[in-house]
Coordinates of C-alpha atoms in Angstrom, one line a residue:
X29 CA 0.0 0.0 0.0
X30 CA 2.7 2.9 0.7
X31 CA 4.6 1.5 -2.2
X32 CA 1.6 2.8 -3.9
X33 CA 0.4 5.7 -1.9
X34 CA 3.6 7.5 -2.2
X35 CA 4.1 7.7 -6.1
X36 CA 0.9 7.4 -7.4
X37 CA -1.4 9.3 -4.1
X38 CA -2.1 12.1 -5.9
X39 CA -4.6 10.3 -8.8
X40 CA -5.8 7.0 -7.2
X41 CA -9.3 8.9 -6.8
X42 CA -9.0 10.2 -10.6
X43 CA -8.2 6.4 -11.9
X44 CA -9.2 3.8 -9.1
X45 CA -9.6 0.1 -10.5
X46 CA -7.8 1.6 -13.4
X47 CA -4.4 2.4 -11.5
X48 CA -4.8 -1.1 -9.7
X49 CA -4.9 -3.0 -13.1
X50 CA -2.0 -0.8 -14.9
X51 CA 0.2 -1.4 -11.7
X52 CA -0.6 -5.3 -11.8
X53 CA 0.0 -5.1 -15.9
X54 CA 3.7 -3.2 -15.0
X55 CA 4.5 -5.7 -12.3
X56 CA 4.0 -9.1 -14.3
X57 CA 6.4 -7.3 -17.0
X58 CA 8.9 -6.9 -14.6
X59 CA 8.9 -10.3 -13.2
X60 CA 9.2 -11.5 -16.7
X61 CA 12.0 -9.3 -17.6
X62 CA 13.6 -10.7 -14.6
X63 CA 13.0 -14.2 -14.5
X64 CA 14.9 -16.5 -17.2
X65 CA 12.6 -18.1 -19.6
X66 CA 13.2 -21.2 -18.3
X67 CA 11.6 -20.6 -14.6
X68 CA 8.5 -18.7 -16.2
X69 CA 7.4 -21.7 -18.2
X70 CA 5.0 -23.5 -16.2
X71 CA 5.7 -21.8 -13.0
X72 CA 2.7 -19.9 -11.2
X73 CA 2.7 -16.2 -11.3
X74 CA 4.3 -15.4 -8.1
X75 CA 5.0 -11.4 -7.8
X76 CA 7.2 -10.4 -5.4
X77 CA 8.5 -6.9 -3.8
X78 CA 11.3 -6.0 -6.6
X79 CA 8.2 -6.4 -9.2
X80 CA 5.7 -4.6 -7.5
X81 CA 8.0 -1.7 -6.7
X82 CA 6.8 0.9 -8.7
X83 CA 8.9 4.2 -8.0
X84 CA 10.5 6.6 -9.7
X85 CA 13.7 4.7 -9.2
X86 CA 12.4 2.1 -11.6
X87 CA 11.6 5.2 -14.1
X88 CA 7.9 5.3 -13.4
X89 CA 7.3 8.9 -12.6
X90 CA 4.2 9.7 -10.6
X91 CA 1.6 11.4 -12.7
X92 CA 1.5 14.6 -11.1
X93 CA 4.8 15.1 -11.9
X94 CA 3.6 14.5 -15.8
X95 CA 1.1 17.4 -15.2
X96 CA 3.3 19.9 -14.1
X97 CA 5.3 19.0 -17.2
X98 CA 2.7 19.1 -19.9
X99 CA 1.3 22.4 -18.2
X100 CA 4.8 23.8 -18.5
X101 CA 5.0 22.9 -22.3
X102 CA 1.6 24.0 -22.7
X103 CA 1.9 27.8 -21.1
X104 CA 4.9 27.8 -23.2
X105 CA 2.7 27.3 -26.8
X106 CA 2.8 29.9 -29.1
X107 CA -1.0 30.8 -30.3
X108 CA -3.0 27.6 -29.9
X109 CA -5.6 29.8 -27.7
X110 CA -8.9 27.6 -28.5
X111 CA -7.0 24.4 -27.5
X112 CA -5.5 26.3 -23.8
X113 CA -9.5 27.0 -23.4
X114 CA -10.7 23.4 -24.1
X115 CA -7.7 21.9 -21.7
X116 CA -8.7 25.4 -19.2
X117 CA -12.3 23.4 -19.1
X118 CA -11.1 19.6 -18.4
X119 CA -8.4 20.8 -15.6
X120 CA -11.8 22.1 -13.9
X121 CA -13.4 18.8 -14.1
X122 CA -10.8 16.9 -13.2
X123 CA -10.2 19.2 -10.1
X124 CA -13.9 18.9 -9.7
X125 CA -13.6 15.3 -9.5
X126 CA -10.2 15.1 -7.3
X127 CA -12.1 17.5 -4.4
X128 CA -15.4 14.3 -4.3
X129 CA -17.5 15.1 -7.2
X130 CA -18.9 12.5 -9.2
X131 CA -16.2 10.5 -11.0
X132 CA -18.6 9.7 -13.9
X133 CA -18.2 13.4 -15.3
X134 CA -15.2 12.2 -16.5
X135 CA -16.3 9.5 -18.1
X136 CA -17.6 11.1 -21.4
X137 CA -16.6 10.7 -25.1
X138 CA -13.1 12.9 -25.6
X139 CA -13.0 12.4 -29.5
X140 CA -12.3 15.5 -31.1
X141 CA -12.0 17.1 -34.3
X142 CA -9.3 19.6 -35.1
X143 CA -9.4 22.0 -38.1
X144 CA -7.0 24.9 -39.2
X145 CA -5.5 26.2 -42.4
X146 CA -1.7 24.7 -43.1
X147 CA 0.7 25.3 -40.5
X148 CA -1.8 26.2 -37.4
X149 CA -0.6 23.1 -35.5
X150 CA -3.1 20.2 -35.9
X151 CA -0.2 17.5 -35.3
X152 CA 1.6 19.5 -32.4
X153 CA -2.1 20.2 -30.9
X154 CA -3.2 16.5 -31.2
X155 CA 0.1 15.3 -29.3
X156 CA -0.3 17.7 -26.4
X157 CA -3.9 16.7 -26.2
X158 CA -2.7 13.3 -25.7
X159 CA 0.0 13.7 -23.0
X160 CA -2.5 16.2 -21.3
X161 CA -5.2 13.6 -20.8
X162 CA -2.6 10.7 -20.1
X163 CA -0.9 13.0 -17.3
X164 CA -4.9 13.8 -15.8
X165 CA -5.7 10.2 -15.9
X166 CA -8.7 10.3 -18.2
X167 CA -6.1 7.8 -20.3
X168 CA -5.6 4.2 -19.6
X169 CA -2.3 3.7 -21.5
X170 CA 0.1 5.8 -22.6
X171 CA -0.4 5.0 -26.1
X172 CA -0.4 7.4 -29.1
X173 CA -1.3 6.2 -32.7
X174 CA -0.6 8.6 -35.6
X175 CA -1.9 7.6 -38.8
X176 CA -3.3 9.1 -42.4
X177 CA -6.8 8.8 -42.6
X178 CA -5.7 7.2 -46.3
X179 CA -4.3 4.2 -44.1
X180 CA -7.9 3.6 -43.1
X181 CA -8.6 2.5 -46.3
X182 CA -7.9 -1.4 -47.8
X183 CA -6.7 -1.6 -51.1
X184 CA -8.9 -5.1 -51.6
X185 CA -12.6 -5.6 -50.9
X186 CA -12.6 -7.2 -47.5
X187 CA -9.4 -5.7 -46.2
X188 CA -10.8 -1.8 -44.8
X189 CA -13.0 -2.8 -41.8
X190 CA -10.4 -5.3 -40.3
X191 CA -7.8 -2.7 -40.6
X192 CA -10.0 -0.2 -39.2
X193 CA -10.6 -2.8 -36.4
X194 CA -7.0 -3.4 -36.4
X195 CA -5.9 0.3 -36.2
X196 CA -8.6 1.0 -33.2
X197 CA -7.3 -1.9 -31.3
X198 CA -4.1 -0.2 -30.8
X199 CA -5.4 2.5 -30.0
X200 CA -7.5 1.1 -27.2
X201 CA -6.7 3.1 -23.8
X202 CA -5.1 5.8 -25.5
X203 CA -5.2 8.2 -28.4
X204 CA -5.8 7.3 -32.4
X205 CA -4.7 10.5 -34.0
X206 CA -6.1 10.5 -37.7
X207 CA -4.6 13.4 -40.0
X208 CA -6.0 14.3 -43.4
X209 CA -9.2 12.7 -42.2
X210 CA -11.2 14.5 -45.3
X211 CA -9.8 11.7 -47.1
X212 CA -13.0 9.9 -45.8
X213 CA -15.0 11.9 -47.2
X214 CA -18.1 9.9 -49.1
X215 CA -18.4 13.1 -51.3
X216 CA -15.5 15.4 -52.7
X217 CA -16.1 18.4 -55.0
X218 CA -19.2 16.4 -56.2
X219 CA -18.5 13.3 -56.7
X220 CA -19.6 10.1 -54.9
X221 CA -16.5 9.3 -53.8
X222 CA -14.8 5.4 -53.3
X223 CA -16.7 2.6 -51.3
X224 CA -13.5 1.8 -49.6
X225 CA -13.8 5.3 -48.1
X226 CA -17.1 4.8 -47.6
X227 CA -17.0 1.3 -45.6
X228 CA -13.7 3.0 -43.5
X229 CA -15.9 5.6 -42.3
X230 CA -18.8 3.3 -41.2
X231 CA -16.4 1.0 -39.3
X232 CA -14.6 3.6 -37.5
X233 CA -17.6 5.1 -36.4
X234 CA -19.2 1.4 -35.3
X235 CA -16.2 1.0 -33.5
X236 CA -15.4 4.1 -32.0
X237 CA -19.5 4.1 -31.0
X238 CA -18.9 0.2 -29.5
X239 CA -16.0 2.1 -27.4
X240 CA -17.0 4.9 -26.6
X241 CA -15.5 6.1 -23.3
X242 CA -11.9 3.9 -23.9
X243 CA -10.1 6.0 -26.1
X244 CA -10.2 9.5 -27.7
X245 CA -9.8 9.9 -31.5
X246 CA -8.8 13.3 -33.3
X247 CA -10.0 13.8 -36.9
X248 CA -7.6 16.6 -38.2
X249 CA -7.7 18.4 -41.4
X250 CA -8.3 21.8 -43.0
X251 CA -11.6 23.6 -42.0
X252 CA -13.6 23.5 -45.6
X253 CA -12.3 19.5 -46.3
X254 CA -14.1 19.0 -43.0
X255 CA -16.8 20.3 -42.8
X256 CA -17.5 18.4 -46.1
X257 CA -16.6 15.3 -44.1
X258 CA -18.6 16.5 -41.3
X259 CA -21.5 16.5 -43.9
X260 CA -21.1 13.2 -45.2
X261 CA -22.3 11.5 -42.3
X262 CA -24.5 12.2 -39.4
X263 CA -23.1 10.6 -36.9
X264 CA -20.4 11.9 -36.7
X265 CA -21.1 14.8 -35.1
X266 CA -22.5 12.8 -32.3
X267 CA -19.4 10.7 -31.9
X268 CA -17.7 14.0 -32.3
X269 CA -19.0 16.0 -30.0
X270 CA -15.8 18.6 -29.3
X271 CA -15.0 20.4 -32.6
X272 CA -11.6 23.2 -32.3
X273 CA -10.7 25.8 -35.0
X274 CA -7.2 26.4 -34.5
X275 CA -6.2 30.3 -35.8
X276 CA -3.7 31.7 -38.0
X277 CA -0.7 33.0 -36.6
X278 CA -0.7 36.9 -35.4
X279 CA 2.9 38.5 -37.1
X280 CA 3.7 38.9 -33.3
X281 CA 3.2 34.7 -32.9
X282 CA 5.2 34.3 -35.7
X283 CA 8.1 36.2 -34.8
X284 CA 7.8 34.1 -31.9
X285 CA 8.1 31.1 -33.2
X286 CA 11.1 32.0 -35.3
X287 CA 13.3 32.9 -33.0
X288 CA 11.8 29.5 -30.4
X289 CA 12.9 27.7 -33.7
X290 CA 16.1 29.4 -34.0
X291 CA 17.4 28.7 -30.5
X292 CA 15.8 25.1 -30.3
X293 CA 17.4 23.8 -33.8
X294 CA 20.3 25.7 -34.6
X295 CA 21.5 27.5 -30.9
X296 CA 20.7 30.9 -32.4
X297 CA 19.2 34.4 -30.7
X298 CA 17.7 37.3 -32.0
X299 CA 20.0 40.5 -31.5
X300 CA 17.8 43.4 -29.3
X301 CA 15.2 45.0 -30.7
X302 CA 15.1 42.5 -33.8
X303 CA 11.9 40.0 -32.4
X304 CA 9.9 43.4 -33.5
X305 CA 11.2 44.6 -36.0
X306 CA 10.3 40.8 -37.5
X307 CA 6.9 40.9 -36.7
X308 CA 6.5 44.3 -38.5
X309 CA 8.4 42.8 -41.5
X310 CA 5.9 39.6 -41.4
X311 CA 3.1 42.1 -41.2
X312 CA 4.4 44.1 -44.4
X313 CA 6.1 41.4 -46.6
X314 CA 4.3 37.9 -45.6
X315 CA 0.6 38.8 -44.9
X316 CA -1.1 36.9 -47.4
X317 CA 1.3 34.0 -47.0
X318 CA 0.3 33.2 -43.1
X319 CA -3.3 31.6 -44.0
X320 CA -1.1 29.5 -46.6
X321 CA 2.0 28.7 -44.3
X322 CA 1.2 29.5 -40.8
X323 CA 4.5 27.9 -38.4
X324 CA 6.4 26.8 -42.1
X325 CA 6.6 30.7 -42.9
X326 CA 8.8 31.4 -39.4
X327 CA 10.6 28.3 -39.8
X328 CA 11.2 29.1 -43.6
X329 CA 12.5 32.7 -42.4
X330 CA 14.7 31.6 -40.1
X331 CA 16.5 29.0 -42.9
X332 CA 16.6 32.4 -45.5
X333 CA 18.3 34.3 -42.5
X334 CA 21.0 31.6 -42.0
X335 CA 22.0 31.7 -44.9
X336 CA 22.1 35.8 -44.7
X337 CA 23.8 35.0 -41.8
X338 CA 26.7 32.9 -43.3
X339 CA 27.2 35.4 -46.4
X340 CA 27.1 38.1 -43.9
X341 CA 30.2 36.6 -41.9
X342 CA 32.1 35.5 -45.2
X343 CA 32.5 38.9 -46.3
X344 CA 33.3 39.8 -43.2
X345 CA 36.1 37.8 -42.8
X346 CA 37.2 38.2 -46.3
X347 CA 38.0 42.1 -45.3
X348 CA 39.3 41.0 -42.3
X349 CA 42.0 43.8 -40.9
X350 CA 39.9 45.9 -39.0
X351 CA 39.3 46.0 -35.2
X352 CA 36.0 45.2 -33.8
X353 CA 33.8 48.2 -33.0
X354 CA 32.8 47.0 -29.7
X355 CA 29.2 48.8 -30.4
X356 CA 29.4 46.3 -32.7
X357 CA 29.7 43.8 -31.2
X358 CA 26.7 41.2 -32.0
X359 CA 28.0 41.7 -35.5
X360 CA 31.0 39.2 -35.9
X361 CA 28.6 37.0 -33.1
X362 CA 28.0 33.4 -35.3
X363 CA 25.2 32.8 -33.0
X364 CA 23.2 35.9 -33.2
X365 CA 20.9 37.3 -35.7
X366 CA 20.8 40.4 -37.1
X367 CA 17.9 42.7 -38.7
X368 CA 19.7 42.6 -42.0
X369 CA 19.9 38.7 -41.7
X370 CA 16.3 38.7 -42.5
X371 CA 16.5 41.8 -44.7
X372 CA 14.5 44.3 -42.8
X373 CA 17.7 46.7 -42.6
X374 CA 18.2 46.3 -46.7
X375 CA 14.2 47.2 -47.0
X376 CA 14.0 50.3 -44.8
X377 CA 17.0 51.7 -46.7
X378 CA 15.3 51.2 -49.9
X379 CA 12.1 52.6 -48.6
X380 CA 14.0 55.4 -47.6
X381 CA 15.5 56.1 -50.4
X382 CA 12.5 56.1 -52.2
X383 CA 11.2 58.9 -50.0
X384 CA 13.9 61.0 -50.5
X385 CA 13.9 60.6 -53.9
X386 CA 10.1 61.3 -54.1
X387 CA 10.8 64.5 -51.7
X388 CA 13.3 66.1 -53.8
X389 CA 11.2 65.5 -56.8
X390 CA 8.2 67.7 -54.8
X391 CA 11.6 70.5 -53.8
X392 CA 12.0 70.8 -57.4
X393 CA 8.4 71.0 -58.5
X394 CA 8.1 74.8 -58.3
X395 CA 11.6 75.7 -60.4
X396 CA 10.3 73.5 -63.2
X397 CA 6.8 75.2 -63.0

């Protein structure tokens, strides 16, 4: 009992039976990875204390410390405002629950359909959803299965509903995470469609009706595709009953997200000042690319400054000579990022240029009159 009380205290009234049967699943594995095959055949299935403790010394983390880690990575999202809302509501059930409220609130369907334009973070927003409800217990298993809705589909009558069968299964306890799930569409741009696509949709909505409240599946795709998929069936707005637009991207959000990017993949900063002065450049240059793009435009930024970047310090080297202007100093810095690495500096000066071309055209104006 204190074996379990002092790990795992904090959500034995959030998971109950469920936490006795996942403990009793870990500890068998453990006595079989320690036992030689040769004593497990035909003996009886004795646990003993080295299988049944289950502390973080044997790498099982309790799940309150998962919490405070998928809230940390969740604050720490960029944008993604409808999805921090829809978690905001669950952490009040779940709190609801933990203080003696009726556990079955918790026990409804958590399939969800997720819809934004290219970029907006279906994937990263399906993942997070997962740990999230692993970490709150509303998950059995700590299972995560990401598939194209085209791998629904058999190539062969007969083979779609086992596979959809097949791919549930796996699923079962956790999270089925289904991108592109237009593809199931019975009807595209007028057309009827393909019966495989047809029979894949049935099945998964048999199956996920059959099951219910033992895993949670996200449809994902972009928001016109799926509202025609929504269309094409009925039921699936009742098996579906939580439906999240994600947004564009703000300039601001963007900007954000570069420089994230920058420091996590290639150990770059921003110089001062230069966060800004990207997010006005987005706004200017990249506006109609955001619905289009989305997180690809500050990641594609970023790569088109590194390369600035590089040129930038070749030349400089290639004068060479001169002492550093210590004013200067984040300009010889290989790890930090200038304006004029993502050619903000080069357009101002042309802007300007412009103006003062335009303003001694105007000074001139009444000598030619």
């Amino acid at each position: 009992a204190s074996t379990v009380a002092q790990p795992f205290g904090d959500v034995i009234a959030l998971r109950n039976a469920h936490l006795a049967r996942e403990l009793a699943q870990r500890a068998i594995s453990s006595r079989n990875a320690r036992l030689p095959l040769s004593r497990l055949q035909g003996s009886p299935l004795l646990l003993t204390e080295p299988d049944l403790r289950l502390d973080a010394a044997h790498g099982l983390a309790s799940l309150a410390e998962q919490r405070r880690a998928v809230q940390a990575e969740l604050e720490g999202l960029t944008g993604m405002a409808p999805l921090k809302a829809f978690l905001t509501q669950l952490e009040a059930k779940v709190e609801y629950v933990a203080r003696g409220g009726d556990p079955r609130l918790l026990e409804g369907c958590l399939n969800i359909v997720l819809t934004g334009n290219p970029g907006a973070g279906k994937t990263t927003a399906a993942r997070l959803l997962a740990r999230w409800l692993r970490a709150h217990g509303l998950l059995q298993q700590d299972v995560f299965v990401e598939r194209n809705a085209l791998e629904l589909k058999g190539t062969h009558i007969g083979w779609t509903c086992p596979q959809v069968k097949e791919m549930v299964a796996a699923s079962m306890g956790g999270c089925l995470f289904l991108d592109e799930a237009y593809a199931l569409s019975g009807s595209r741009d007028g057309d009827r469609g393909d019966s495989f696509a047809d029979e894949a949709l049935r099945t998964l909505l048999t199956e996920l009706e059959n099951n219910r409240t033992s895993l949670c599946c996200v449809l994902a795709g972009y928001p016109e595709a799926m509202e025609r998929l929504l269309r094409a069936d009925p039921g699936l707005l009742r098996r579906f009953p939580h439906i999240l637009r994600l947004d564009d991207y703000a300039p601001g959000e963007l900007a954000a997200i570069a420089a994230s990017t920058a420091h996590a993949r290639y150990g770059l900063r921003l110089a001062d000042g230069v966060r800004e002065a990207l997010a006005e450049h987005i706004a200017r240059e990249h506006r109609a690319d955001i619905p289009r793009r989305n997180a690809s435009l500050a990641v594609g930024v970023i790569e088109a400054a590194m390369n600035r970047l590089a040129s930038r310090l070749a030349g400089e080297a290639a004068i060479g000579g001169a002492a550093p202007d210590p004013a200067q100093s984040n300009a010889a810095d290989p790890r930090t990022l200038l304006a004029e690495d993502f050619g903000i500096l080069h357009r101002r000066a042309s802007e300007e240029g412009e103006r003062a071309a335009v303003l001694r055209r105007i000074r001139l104006l009444p000598a030619e009159l």
